Amino acid sequence: MTLTATTSHTVGPYYHIGLTWLNREALANELTLGERVAITGQVVDGNGDIVSDAMLEVWQANAAGKYDHPEDQQDKPLDPNFEGFGRIPVDAEGRFRFTTIKPGTVQGVKGSTQAPHLVVLVFARGLVKHLLTRIYFEGEPANVDDPLLECVPAERRQTLLAKADASGVYQWNVILQGTDAETVFFDY
């Protein structure tokens, strides 16, 4: 018998079998340096229907703006109490909540500076490959000069901005498709 490669398949719902052991909704612990933040939201499709089987994977720099990764060669300190990674499943209503620290600015290409942000991968049933987006913090002064935000049309940038509510918890939703409010996703 000869085995041949098959075409791409959707990323869900089978990711629950092999990935859930990495679920972590608290990315920072009590020893992690930096300003603590909580981010909540909901994943919905273009019709506003709940996506109850999504998972968010979050990658981020530490409070000094350094990733815990060998390719990050910045002369900034690592935080031994922070990995900068978490997987967050949604509940039956498509809601999620995670806690972390606000990252520092990160060096971009050609000497640019990237505003504090979280890199987010979205996995869900029906997606052939995961979606890539970012969470920025509304009101952050460095947003003005962030090279990636500058590439996004001004009227769409709000889909990337987490907004603090009265209690200080940041709100950010993922809208998968279909409307002007669709979250901006990036090619990779």
PDB file of C-alpha atoms in Angstrom:
ATOM      1  CA  MET A   1       0.000   0.000   0.000  1.00  0.00           C
ATOM      2  CA  THR A   2       1.269   3.477  -0.859  1.00  0.00           C
ATOM      3  CA  LEU A   3       0.617   6.405   1.450  1.00  0.00           C
ATOM      4  CA  THR A   4       0.074   9.797  -0.119  1.00  0.00           C
ATOM      5  CA  ALA A   5      -0.304  13.226   1.369  1.00  0.00           C
ATOM      6  CA  THR A   6      -3.843  14.458   1.829  1.00  0.00           C
ATOM      7  CA  THR A   7      -5.201  17.966   1.524  1.00  0.00           C
ATOM      8  CA  SER A   8      -5.433  20.377   4.448  1.00  0.00           C
ATOM      9  CA  HIS A   9      -8.154  19.734   6.977  1.00  0.00           C
ATOM     10  CA  THR A  10      -9.835  22.107   9.353  1.00  0.00           C
ATOM     11  CA  VAL A  11      -8.056  22.900  12.612  1.00  0.00           C
ATOM     12  CA  GLY A  12     -11.003  21.878  14.771  1.00  0.00           C
ATOM     13  CA  PRO A  13     -12.772  20.356  16.574  1.00  0.00           C
ATOM     14  CA  TYR A  14     -10.036  17.720  16.936  1.00  0.00           C
ATOM     15  CA  TYR A  15      -7.481  20.118  18.403  1.00  0.00           C
ATOM     16  CA  HIS A  16      -9.131  19.435  21.767  1.00  0.00           C
ATOM     17  CA  ILE A  17      -7.606  15.963  21.718  1.00  0.00           C
ATOM     18  CA  GLY A  18      -3.969  17.034  21.581  1.00  0.00           C
ATOM     19  CA  LEU A  19      -3.776  20.644  22.704  1.00  0.00           C
ATOM     20  CA  THR A  20      -5.867  21.085  25.831  1.00  0.00           C
ATOM     21  CA  TRP A  21      -3.104  20.015  28.198  1.00  0.00           C
ATOM     22  CA  LEU A  22      -1.462  23.366  27.373  1.00  0.00           C
ATOM     23  CA  ASN A  23      -4.519  25.427  28.372  1.00  0.00           C
ATOM     24  CA  ARG A  24      -3.459  28.248  30.655  1.00  0.00           C
ATOM     25  CA  GLU A  25      -5.621  31.258  31.385  1.00  0.00           C
ATOM     26  CA  ALA A  26      -3.131  32.836  33.818  1.00  0.00           C
ATOM     27  CA  LEU A  27      -0.053  33.737  31.780  1.00  0.00           C
ATOM     28  CA  ALA A  28       1.618  35.542  34.695  1.00  0.00           C
ATOM     29  CA  ASN A  29       2.194  34.421  38.265  1.00  0.00           C
ATOM     30  CA  GLU A  30       2.719  36.407  41.475  1.00  0.00           C
ATOM     31  CA  LEU A  31       6.463  36.742  40.778  1.00  0.00           C
ATOM     32  CA  THR A  32       6.103  38.020  37.201  1.00  0.00           C
ATOM     33  CA  LEU A  33       7.261  41.609  36.722  1.00  0.00           C
ATOM     34  CA  GLY A  34       4.885  44.137  35.170  1.00  0.00           C
ATOM     35  CA  GLU A  35       1.424  45.640  35.258  1.00  0.00           C
ATOM     36  CA  ARG A  36      -1.277  42.981  35.652  1.00  0.00           C
ATOM     37  CA  VAL A  37      -4.114  43.038  33.123  1.00  0.00           C
ATOM     38  CA  ALA A  38      -7.198  40.905  32.520  1.00  0.00           C
ATOM     39  CA  ILE A  39      -8.687  40.547  29.060  1.00  0.00           C
ATOM     40  CA  THR A  40     -12.198  39.238  28.413  1.00  0.00           C
ATOM     41  CA  GLY A  41     -14.273  38.862  25.311  1.00  0.00           C
ATOM     42  CA  GLN A  42     -16.298  36.613  23.088  1.00  0.00           C
ATOM     43  CA  VAL A  43     -15.726  34.821  19.789  1.00  0.00           C
ATOM     44  CA  VAL A  44     -18.589  35.147  17.301  1.00  0.00           C
ATOM     45  CA  ASP A  45     -19.028  34.577  13.595  1.00  0.00           C
ATOM     46  CA  GLY A  46     -20.075  37.155  11.020  1.00  0.00           C
ATOM     47  CA  ASN A  47     -23.754  36.653  11.867  1.00  0.00           C
ATOM     48  CA  GLY A  48     -23.126  37.287  15.542  1.00  0.00           C
ATOM     49  CA  ASP A  49     -23.597  33.606  16.371  1.00  0.00           C
ATOM     50  CA  ILE A  50     -21.534  32.184  19.219  1.00  0.00           C
ATOM     51  CA  VAL A  51     -18.462  30.128  18.360  1.00  0.00           C
ATOM     52  CA  SER A  52     -18.404  27.722  21.284  1.00  0.00           C
ATOM     53  CA  ASP A  53     -15.403  25.605  20.314  1.00  0.00           C
ATOM     54  CA  ALA A  54     -12.739  28.227  19.641  1.00  0.00           C
ATOM     55  CA  MET A  55      -9.372  28.450  21.329  1.00  0.00           C
ATOM     56  CA  LEU A  56      -7.034  31.429  21.514  1.00  0.00           C
ATOM     57  CA  GLU A  57      -3.281  30.980  21.661  1.00  0.00           C
ATOM     58  CA  VAL A  58      -1.490  34.032  23.035  1.00  0.00           C
ATOM     59  CA  TRP A  59       2.189  34.936  22.627  1.00  0.00           C
ATOM     60  CA  GLN A  60       3.715  38.070  24.065  1.00  0.00           C
ATOM     61  CA  ALA A  61       6.847  39.848  25.229  1.00  0.00           C
ATOM     62  CA  ASN A  62       7.563  40.476  28.911  1.00  0.00           C
ATOM     63  CA  ALA A  63       7.264  43.838  30.670  1.00  0.00           C
ATOM     64  CA  ALA A  64      10.697  44.843  29.324  1.00  0.00           C
ATOM     65  CA  GLY A  65       9.625  44.066  25.748  1.00  0.00           C
ATOM     66  CA  LYS A  66      11.608  40.840  25.298  1.00  0.00           C
ATOM     67  CA  TYR A  67      10.233  37.519  24.081  1.00  0.00           C
ATOM     68  CA  ASP A  68      11.310  34.325  25.839  1.00  0.00           C
ATOM     69  CA  HIS A  69      12.581  32.923  22.559  1.00  0.00           C
ATOM     70  CA  PRO A  70      16.108  32.317  21.229  1.00  0.00           C
ATOM     71  CA  GLU A  71      15.458  34.464  18.140  1.00  0.00           C
ATOM     72  CA  ASP A  72      14.822  37.554  20.275  1.00  0.00           C
ATOM     73  CA  GLN A  73      18.326  39.020  20.388  1.00  0.00           C
ATOM     74  CA  GLN A  74      17.354  42.348  22.002  1.00  0.00           C
ATOM     75  CA  ASP A  75      19.580  43.523  24.825  1.00  0.00           C
ATOM     76  CA  LYS A  76      16.709  43.440  27.314  1.00  0.00           C
ATOM     77  CA  PRO A  77      16.286  41.278  30.417  1.00  0.00           C
ATOM     78  CA  LEU A  78      14.326  38.049  30.448  1.00  0.00           C
ATOM     79  CA  ASP A  79      11.872  37.520  33.286  1.00  0.00           C
ATOM     80  CA  PRO A  80      12.484  34.012  34.666  1.00  0.00           C
ATOM     81  CA  ASN A  81       8.905  34.007  35.977  1.00  0.00           C
ATOM     82  CA  PHE A  82       7.222  34.648  32.625  1.00  0.00           C
ATOM     83  CA  GLU A  83       7.011  32.473  29.494  1.00  0.00           C
ATOM     84  CA  GLY A  84       4.705  34.764  27.523  1.00  0.00           C
ATOM     85  CA  PHE A  85       2.429  31.976  26.308  1.00  0.00           C
ATOM     86  CA  GLY A  86      -1.045  30.669  27.023  1.00  0.00           C
ATOM     87  CA  ARG A  87      -3.906  28.756  25.438  1.00  0.00           C
ATOM     88  CA  ILE A  88      -7.365  29.927  26.332  1.00  0.00           C
ATOM     89  CA  PRO A  89     -10.472  27.917  25.413  1.00  0.00           C
ATOM     90  CA  VAL A  90     -13.834  29.627  25.124  1.00  0.00           C
ATOM     91  CA  ASP A  91     -16.859  28.499  27.115  1.00  0.00           C
ATOM     92  CA  ALA A  92     -20.248  27.372  25.740  1.00  0.00           C
ATOM     93  CA  GLU A  93     -21.144  31.040  25.130  1.00  0.00           C
ATOM     94  CA  GLY A  94     -17.916  31.724  23.212  1.00  0.00           C
ATOM     95  CA  ARG A  95     -16.533  33.791  26.112  1.00  0.00           C
ATOM     96  CA  PHE A  96     -12.930  33.862  27.267  1.00  0.00           C
ATOM     97  CA  ARG A  97     -10.943  35.502  30.038  1.00  0.00           C
ATOM     98  CA  PHE A  98      -7.232  35.474  30.726  1.00  0.00           C
ATOM     99  CA  THR A  99      -4.797  37.367  32.900  1.00  0.00           C
ATOM    100  CA  THR A 100      -1.303  38.459  31.994  1.00  0.00           C
ATOM    101  CA  ILE A 101       0.977  41.476  32.187  1.00  0.00           C
ATOM    102  CA  LYS A 102       1.057  44.405  29.819  1.00  0.00           C
ATOM    103  CA  PRO A 103       4.094  43.828  27.580  1.00  0.00           C
ATOM    104  CA  GLY A 104       6.736  46.428  26.906  1.00  0.00           C
ATOM    105  CA  THR A 105       7.493  47.900  23.502  1.00  0.00           C
ATOM    106  CA  VAL A 106       9.277  45.587  21.089  1.00  0.00           C
ATOM    107  CA  GLN A 107      11.891  46.462  18.506  1.00  0.00           C
ATOM    108  CA  GLY A 108      10.517  46.260  14.968  1.00  0.00           C
ATOM    109  CA  VAL A 109      12.194  46.190  11.586  1.00  0.00           C
ATOM    110  CA  LYS A 110      14.527  48.982  10.499  1.00  0.00           C
ATOM    111  CA  GLY A 111      14.713  50.475  13.983  1.00  0.00           C
ATOM    112  CA  SER A 112      10.963  50.922  14.403  1.00  0.00           C
ATOM    113  CA  THR A 113       9.196  50.360  17.715  1.00  0.00           C
ATOM    114  CA  GLN A 114       6.150  48.145  18.065  1.00  0.00           C
ATOM    115  CA  ALA A 115       3.557  49.218  20.625  1.00  0.00           C
ATOM    116  CA  PRO A 116       2.756  46.831  23.489  1.00  0.00           C
ATOM    117  CA  HIS A 117       0.696  44.017  21.981  1.00  0.00           C
ATOM    118  CA  LEU A 118      -0.256  40.369  22.279  1.00  0.00           C
ATOM    119  CA  VAL A 119      -0.024  38.035  19.298  1.00  0.00           C
ATOM    120  CA  VAL A 120      -3.180  35.908  19.085  1.00  0.00           C
ATOM    121  CA  LEU A 121      -3.841  32.778  17.035  1.00  0.00           C
ATOM    122  CA  VAL A 122      -7.492  31.782  16.698  1.00  0.00           C
ATOM    123  CA  PHE A 123      -8.383  28.111  16.246  1.00  0.00           C
ATOM    124  CA  ALA A 124     -11.957  26.954  15.576  1.00  0.00           C
ATOM    125  CA  ARG A 125     -14.054  24.443  13.714  1.00  0.00           C
ATOM    126  CA  GLY A 126     -14.300  25.280  10.017  1.00  0.00           C
ATOM    127  CA  LEU A 127     -10.958  27.073   9.748  1.00  0.00           C
ATOM    128  CA  VAL A 128      -8.534  25.479   7.323  1.00  0.00           C
ATOM    129  CA  LYS A 129      -5.675  27.165   9.147  1.00  0.00           C
ATOM    130  CA  HIS A 130      -5.589  29.253  12.282  1.00  0.00           C
ATOM    131  CA  LEU A 131      -6.038  33.012  12.104  1.00  0.00           C
ATOM    132  CA  LEU A 132      -3.408  35.496  13.241  1.00  0.00           C
ATOM    133  CA  THR A 133      -4.232  38.820  14.861  1.00  0.00           C
ATOM    134  CA  ARG A 134      -3.000  41.127  17.615  1.00  0.00           C
ATOM    135  CA  ILE A 135      -4.389  42.812  20.688  1.00  0.00           C
ATOM    136  CA  TYR A 136      -3.231  46.382  21.298  1.00  0.00           C
ATOM    137  CA  PHE A 137      -4.234  48.518  24.279  1.00  0.00           C
ATOM    138  CA  GLU A 138      -6.476  51.514  23.630  1.00  0.00           C
ATOM    139  CA  GLY A 139      -4.881  54.786  24.692  1.00  0.00           C
ATOM    140  CA  GLU A 140      -1.313  53.459  24.527  1.00  0.00           C
ATOM    141  CA  PRO A 141       0.874  56.344  23.249  1.00  0.00           C
ATOM    142  CA  ALA A 142       3.126  53.992  21.232  1.00  0.00           C
ATOM    143  CA  ASN A 143       0.132  52.901  19.099  1.00  0.00           C
ATOM    144  CA  VAL A 144       0.549  56.077  17.030  1.00  0.00           C
ATOM    145  CA  ASP A 145       3.888  54.921  15.576  1.00  0.00           C
ATOM    146  CA  ASP A 146       3.375  51.147  15.502  1.00  0.00           C
ATOM    147  CA  PRO A 147       4.363  50.003  11.976  1.00  0.00           C
ATOM    148  CA  LEU A 148       1.767  47.221  11.789  1.00  0.00           C
ATOM    149  CA  LEU A 149      -1.094  49.389  13.050  1.00  0.00           C
ATOM    150  CA  GLU A 150      -0.105  51.996  10.439  1.00  0.00           C
ATOM    151  CA  CYS A 151      -0.752  49.359   7.732  1.00  0.00           C
ATOM    152  CA  VAL A 152      -4.334  48.826   8.924  1.00  0.00           C
ATOM    153  CA  PRO A 153      -6.942  51.260   7.574  1.00  0.00           C
ATOM    154  CA  ALA A 154      -7.875  53.756  10.292  1.00  0.00           C
ATOM    155  CA  GLU A 155     -11.522  52.666  10.329  1.00  0.00           C
ATOM    156  CA  ARG A 156     -10.525  49.018  11.025  1.00  0.00           C
ATOM    157  CA  ARG A 157      -7.932  49.587  13.776  1.00  0.00           C
ATOM    158  CA  GLN A 158     -10.521  49.536  16.565  1.00  0.00           C
ATOM    159  CA  THR A 159     -10.926  45.770  16.004  1.00  0.00           C
ATOM    160  CA  LEU A 160      -7.381  45.356  17.344  1.00  0.00           C
ATOM    161  CA  LEU A 161      -7.782  47.601  20.398  1.00  0.00           C
ATOM    162  CA  ALA A 162      -8.683  46.204  23.810  1.00  0.00           C
ATOM    163  CA  LYS A 163     -10.673  48.796  25.749  1.00  0.00           C
ATOM    164  CA  ALA A 164     -10.591  49.032  29.542  1.00  0.00           C
ATOM    165  CA  ASP A 165     -14.004  49.054  31.229  1.00  0.00           C
ATOM    166  CA  ALA A 166     -14.823  50.887  34.478  1.00  0.00           C
ATOM    167  CA  SER A 167     -13.252  48.085  36.536  1.00  0.00           C
ATOM    168  CA  GLY A 168     -10.004  48.170  34.529  1.00  0.00           C
ATOM    169  CA  VAL A 169     -10.636  44.854  32.747  1.00  0.00           C
ATOM    170  CA  TYR A 170      -9.859  45.031  29.050  1.00  0.00           C
ATOM    171  CA  GLN A 171     -12.616  44.027  26.617  1.00  0.00           C
ATOM    172  CA  TRP A 172     -11.737  42.613  23.184  1.00  0.00           C
ATOM    173  CA  ASN A 173     -13.884  40.456  20.917  1.00  0.00           C
ATOM    174  CA  VAL A 174     -13.078  38.221  17.980  1.00  0.00           C
ATOM    175  CA  ILE A 175     -15.483  38.543  15.060  1.00  0.00           C
ATOM    176  CA  LEU A 176     -14.579  35.928  12.495  1.00  0.00           C
ATOM    177  CA  GLN A 177     -16.108  37.219   9.285  1.00  0.00           C
ATOM    178  CA  GLY A 178     -18.677  39.024   7.322  1.00  0.00           C
ATOM    179  CA  THR A 179     -19.105  42.564   8.599  1.00  0.00           C
ATOM    180  CA  ASP A 180     -17.193  45.823   8.836  1.00  0.00           C
ATOM    181  CA  ALA A 181     -16.598  44.898  12.478  1.00  0.00           C
ATOM    182  CA  GLU A 182     -14.678  41.742  11.483  1.00  0.00           C
ATOM    183  CA  THR A 183     -11.444  41.472  13.445  1.00  0.00           C
ATOM    184  CA  VAL A 184      -8.396  42.326  11.360  1.00  0.00           C
ATOM    185  CA  PHE A 185      -6.412  39.157  10.644  1.00  0.00           C
ATOM    186  CA  PHE A 186      -2.929  39.101   9.126  1.00  0.00           C
ATOM    187  CA  ASP A 187      -1.345  36.931   6.461  1.00  0.00           C
ATOM    188  CA  TYR A 188       1.695  34.955   7.543  1.00  0.00           C
TER     189      TYR A 188
END
